[in-house]
PDB file of C-alpha atoms in Angstrom:
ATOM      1  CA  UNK A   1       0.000   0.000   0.000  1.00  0.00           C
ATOM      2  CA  UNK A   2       1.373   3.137  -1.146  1.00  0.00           C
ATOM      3  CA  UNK A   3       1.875   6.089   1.806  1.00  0.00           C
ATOM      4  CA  UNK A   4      -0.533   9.343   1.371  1.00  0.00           C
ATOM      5  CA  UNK A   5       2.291  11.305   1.631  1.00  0.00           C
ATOM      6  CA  UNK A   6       3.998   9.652  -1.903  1.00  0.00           C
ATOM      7  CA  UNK A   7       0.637  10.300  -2.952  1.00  0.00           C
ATOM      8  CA  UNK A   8       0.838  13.950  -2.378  1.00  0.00           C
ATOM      9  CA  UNK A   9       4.528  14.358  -3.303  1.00  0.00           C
ATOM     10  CA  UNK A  10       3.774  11.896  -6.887  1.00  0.00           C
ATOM     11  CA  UNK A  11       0.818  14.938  -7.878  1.00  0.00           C
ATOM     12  CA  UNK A  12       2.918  17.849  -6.300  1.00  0.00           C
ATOM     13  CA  UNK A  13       5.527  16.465  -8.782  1.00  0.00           C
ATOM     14  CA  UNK A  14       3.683  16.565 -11.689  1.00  0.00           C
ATOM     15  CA  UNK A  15       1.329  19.172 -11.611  1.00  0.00           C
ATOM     16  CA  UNK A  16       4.701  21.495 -11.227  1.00  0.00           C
ATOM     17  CA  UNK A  17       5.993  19.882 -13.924  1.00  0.00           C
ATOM     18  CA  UNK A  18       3.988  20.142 -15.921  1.00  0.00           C
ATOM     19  CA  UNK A  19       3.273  23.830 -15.619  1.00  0.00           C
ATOM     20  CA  UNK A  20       6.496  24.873 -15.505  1.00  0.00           C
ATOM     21  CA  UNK A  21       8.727  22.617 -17.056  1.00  0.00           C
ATOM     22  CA  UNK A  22       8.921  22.986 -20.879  1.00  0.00           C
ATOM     23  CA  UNK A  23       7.306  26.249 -21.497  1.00  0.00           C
ATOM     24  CA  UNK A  24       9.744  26.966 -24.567  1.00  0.00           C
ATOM     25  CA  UNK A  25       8.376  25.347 -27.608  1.00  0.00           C
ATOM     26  CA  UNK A  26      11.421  23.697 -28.375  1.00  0.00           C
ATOM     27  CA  UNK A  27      11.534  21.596 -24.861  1.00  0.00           C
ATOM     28  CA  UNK A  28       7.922  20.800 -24.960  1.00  0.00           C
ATOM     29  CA  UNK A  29       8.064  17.645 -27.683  1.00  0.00           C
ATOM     30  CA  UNK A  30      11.407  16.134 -25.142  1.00  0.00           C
ATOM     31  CA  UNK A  31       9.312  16.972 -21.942  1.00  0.00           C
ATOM     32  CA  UNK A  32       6.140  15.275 -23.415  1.00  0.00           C
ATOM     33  CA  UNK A  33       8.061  11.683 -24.645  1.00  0.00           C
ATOM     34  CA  UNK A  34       9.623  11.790 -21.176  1.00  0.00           C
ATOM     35  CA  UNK A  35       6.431  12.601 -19.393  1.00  0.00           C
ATOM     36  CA  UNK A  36       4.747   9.752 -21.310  1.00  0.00           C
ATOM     37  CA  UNK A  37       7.712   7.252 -21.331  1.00  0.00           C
ATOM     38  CA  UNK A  38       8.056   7.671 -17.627  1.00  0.00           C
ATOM     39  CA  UNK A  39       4.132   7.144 -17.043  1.00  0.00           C
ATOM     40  CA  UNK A  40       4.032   3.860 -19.586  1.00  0.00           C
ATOM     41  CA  UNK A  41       7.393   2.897 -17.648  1.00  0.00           C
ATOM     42  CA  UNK A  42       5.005   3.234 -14.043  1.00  0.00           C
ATOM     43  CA  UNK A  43       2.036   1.302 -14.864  1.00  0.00           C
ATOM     44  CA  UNK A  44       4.282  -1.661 -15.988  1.00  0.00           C
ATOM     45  CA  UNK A  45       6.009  -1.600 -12.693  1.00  0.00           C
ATOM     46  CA  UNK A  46       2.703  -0.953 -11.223  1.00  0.00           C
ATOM     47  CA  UNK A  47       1.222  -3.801 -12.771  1.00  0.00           C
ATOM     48  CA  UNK A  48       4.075  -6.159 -12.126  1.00  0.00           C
ATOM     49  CA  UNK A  49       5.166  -5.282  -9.090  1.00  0.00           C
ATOM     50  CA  UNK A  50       2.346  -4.048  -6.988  1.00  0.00           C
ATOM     51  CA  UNK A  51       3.978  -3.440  -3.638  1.00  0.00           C
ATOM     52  CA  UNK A  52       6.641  -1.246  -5.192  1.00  0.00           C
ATOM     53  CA  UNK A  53       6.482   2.460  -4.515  1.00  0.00           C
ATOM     54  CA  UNK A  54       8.165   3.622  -7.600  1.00  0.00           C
ATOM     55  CA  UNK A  55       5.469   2.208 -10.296  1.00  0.00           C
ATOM     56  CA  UNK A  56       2.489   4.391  -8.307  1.00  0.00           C
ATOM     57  CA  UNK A  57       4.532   7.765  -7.733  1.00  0.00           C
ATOM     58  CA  UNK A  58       5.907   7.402 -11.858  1.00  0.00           C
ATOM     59  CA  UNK A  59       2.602   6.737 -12.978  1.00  0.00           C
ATOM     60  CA  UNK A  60       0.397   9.460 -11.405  1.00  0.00           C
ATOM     61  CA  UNK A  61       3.465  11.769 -11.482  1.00  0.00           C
ATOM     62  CA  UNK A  62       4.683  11.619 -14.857  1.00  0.00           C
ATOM     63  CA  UNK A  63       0.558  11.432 -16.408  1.00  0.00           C
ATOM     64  CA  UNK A  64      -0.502  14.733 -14.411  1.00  0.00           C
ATOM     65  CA  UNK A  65       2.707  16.185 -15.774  1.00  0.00           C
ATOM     66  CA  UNK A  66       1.550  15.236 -19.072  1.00  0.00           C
ATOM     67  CA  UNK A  67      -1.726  16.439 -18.914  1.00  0.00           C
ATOM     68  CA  UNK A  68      -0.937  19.430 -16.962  1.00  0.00           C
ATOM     69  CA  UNK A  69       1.753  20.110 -19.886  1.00  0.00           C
ATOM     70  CA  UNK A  70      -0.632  19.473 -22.693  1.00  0.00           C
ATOM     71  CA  UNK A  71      -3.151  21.809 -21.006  1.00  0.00           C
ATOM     72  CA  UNK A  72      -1.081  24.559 -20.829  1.00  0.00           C
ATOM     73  CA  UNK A  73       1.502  24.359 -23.557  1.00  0.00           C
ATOM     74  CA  UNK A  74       1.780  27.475 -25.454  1.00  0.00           C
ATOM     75  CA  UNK A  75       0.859  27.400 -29.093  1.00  0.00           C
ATOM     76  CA  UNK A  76       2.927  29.068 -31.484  1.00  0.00           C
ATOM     77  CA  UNK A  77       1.035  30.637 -34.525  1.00  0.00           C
ATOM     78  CA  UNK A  78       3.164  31.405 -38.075  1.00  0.00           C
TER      79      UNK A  78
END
């Protein structure tokens, strides 16, 4: 069983991530593969190795960072 606190630090982790990691467009395609690698890479441990703490805290890290990043990437218009 995974601690609340992990819980808290796994979204913490993300959500800041995601919001301010990658804001220049270049970063943004690297942050989102490694944001999405690292969240694929959780649920496998998390499905193969429930009792470990890393596959929780990767997975619901890593996928708010994604989503948070997705949410509020900037767009750039030509």
């Amino acid at each position: 069983m995974v601690d609340p606190k992990a819980w808290v630090v796994a979204i913490l982790y993300g959500l800041l991530a995601g919001f301010i990691l990658g804001r220049y467009r270049e970063e943004q395609r690297a942050m989102l593969g490694a944001l999405a690698a690292s969240s694929l890479i959780g649920i496998v441990i998390w499905m193969t190795s429930p009792e470990s703490l890393a596959g929780p805290s990767l997975a619901v890290g890593c996928g708010l960072g994604f989503l948070a990043m997705l949410a509020t990437r900037r767009r750039v218009t030509t």
